[in-house]
Amino acid sequence: DVKVTQSSRYLVKRTGEKVFLECVQDMDHENMFWYRQDPGLGLRLIYFSYDVKMKEKGDIPEGYSVSREKKERFSLILESASTNQTSMYLCASSSTGPGNQPQHFGDGTRLSIL
Amino acid sequence: LAKTTQPISMDSYEGQEVNITCSHNNIATNDYITWYQQFPSQGPRFIIQGYKTKVTNEVASLFIPADRKSSTLSLPRVSLSDTAVYYCLVGVYNAGNMLTFGGGTRLMVKP
């Protein structure tokens, strides 16, 4: 089974802090994604990466950056955390294969910015 | 990207078959239809995927008519543990062509 592991289930930070969310997958997947999920808004894509050191903006990249130095690890960075970034953050990975390869998700990090 | 429309919520009882329909009128030729299940405080879990006709696995069946403008996720004999949000996605999981999760369908299974 594919395993996507997010470093923290719950995290509390203060406004203005630099926040790192880490995600690791164990299936040698090429693609990795970061989403946030808010009540009534569903999942929204922040950034994705289709290869090491490659990144592409999703729907809501403002206030975030990402890093992918190794294939298995994809980090989401909140440069200066703000209260409107309080949310559930979900990491996912997928293979680049024939047909359509589904995304596999971690269990999320519930981040609170005070 | 194809927009999807699915009911906001549905109720059912244990042991019943549940069918959740998703409309996707603008589906493109290369698009796949994928369904996810999400429990509270967990990430979405892949259930089933199809391109046309019918697909069945150990969890669910997916019915896709010839015009592919809609699809129906069928859950046989649901139990309380099937209470979750179900998302329908349409597209292709390739870099540069990302998918959007809509609001999903909140299924409540009652005893």
mmCIF file of C-alpha atoms in Angstrom, chain A residues 58-98:
data_model
loop_
_atom_site.group_PDB
_atom_site.id
_atom_site.type_symbol
_atom_site.label_atom_id
_atom_site.label_comp_id
_atom_site.label_asym_id
_atom_site.label_seq_id
_atom_site.Cartn_x
_atom_site.Cartn_y
_atom_site.Cartn_z
ATOM 1 C CA GLY A 58 -1.972 25.543 -8.014
ATOM 2 C CA ASP A 59 -5.126 27.533 -7.425
ATOM 3 C CA ILE A 60 -4.105 29.368 -4.250
ATOM 4 C CA PRO A 61 -0.289 29.708 -4.008
ATOM 5 C CA GLU A 62 -0.198 33.152 -2.386
ATOM 6 C CA GLY A 63 1.541 33.132 0.980
ATOM 7 C CA TYR A 64 3.057 29.703 0.431
ATOM 8 C CA SER A 65 6.184 28.221 -1.070
ATOM 9 C CA VAL A 66 7.351 24.636 -1.531
ATOM 10 C CA SER A 67 10.544 22.660 -1.658
ATOM 11 C CA ARG A 68 11.308 19.320 -3.232
ATOM 12 C CA GLU A 69 14.947 18.419 -2.809
ATOM 13 C CA LYS A 70 14.364 14.659 -2.807
ATOM 14 C CA LYS A 71 11.831 12.622 -4.727
ATOM 15 C CA GLU A 72 10.113 11.261 -1.638
ATOM 16 C CA ARG A 73 9.784 14.539 0.278
ATOM 17 C CA PHE A 74 7.689 17.612 -0.443
ATOM 18 C CA SER A 75 7.638 20.505 1.996
ATOM 19 C CA LEU A 76 5.121 23.305 2.272
ATOM 20 C CA ILE A 77 6.377 26.581 3.733
ATOM 21 C CA LEU A 78 4.312 29.391 5.142
ATOM 22 C CA GLU A 79 6.742 32.273 4.884
ATOM 23 C CA SER A 80 4.979 34.470 7.446
ATOM 24 C CA ALA A 81 1.978 32.721 8.902
ATOM 25 C CA SER A 82 -1.312 34.577 9.096
ATOM 26 C CA THR A 83 -4.591 33.667 10.791
ATOM 27 C CA ASN A 84 -6.310 33.071 7.436
ATOM 28 C CA GLN A 85 -3.923 30.183 6.892
ATOM 29 C CA THR A 86 -5.521 28.237 9.710
ATOM 30 C CA SER A 87 -6.721 25.131 7.914
ATOM 31 C CA MET A 88 -6.354 21.414 7.310
ATOM 32 C CA TYR A 89 -3.396 20.772 5.010
ATOM 33 C CA LEU A 90 -3.304 17.595 2.932
ATOM 34 C CA CYS A 91 -0.384 16.157 1.029
ATOM 35 C CA ALA A 92 -0.818 13.677 -1.831
ATOM 36 C CA SER A 93 1.323 11.778 -4.303
ATOM 37 C CA SER A 94 0.742 10.010 -7.576
ATOM 38 C CA SER A 95 2.636 8.090 -10.173
ATOM 39 C CA THR A 96 3.189 9.189 -13.725
ATOM 40 C CA GLY A 97 2.064 6.097 -15.509
ATOM 41 C CA PRO A 98 -0.146 4.979 -18.358
#
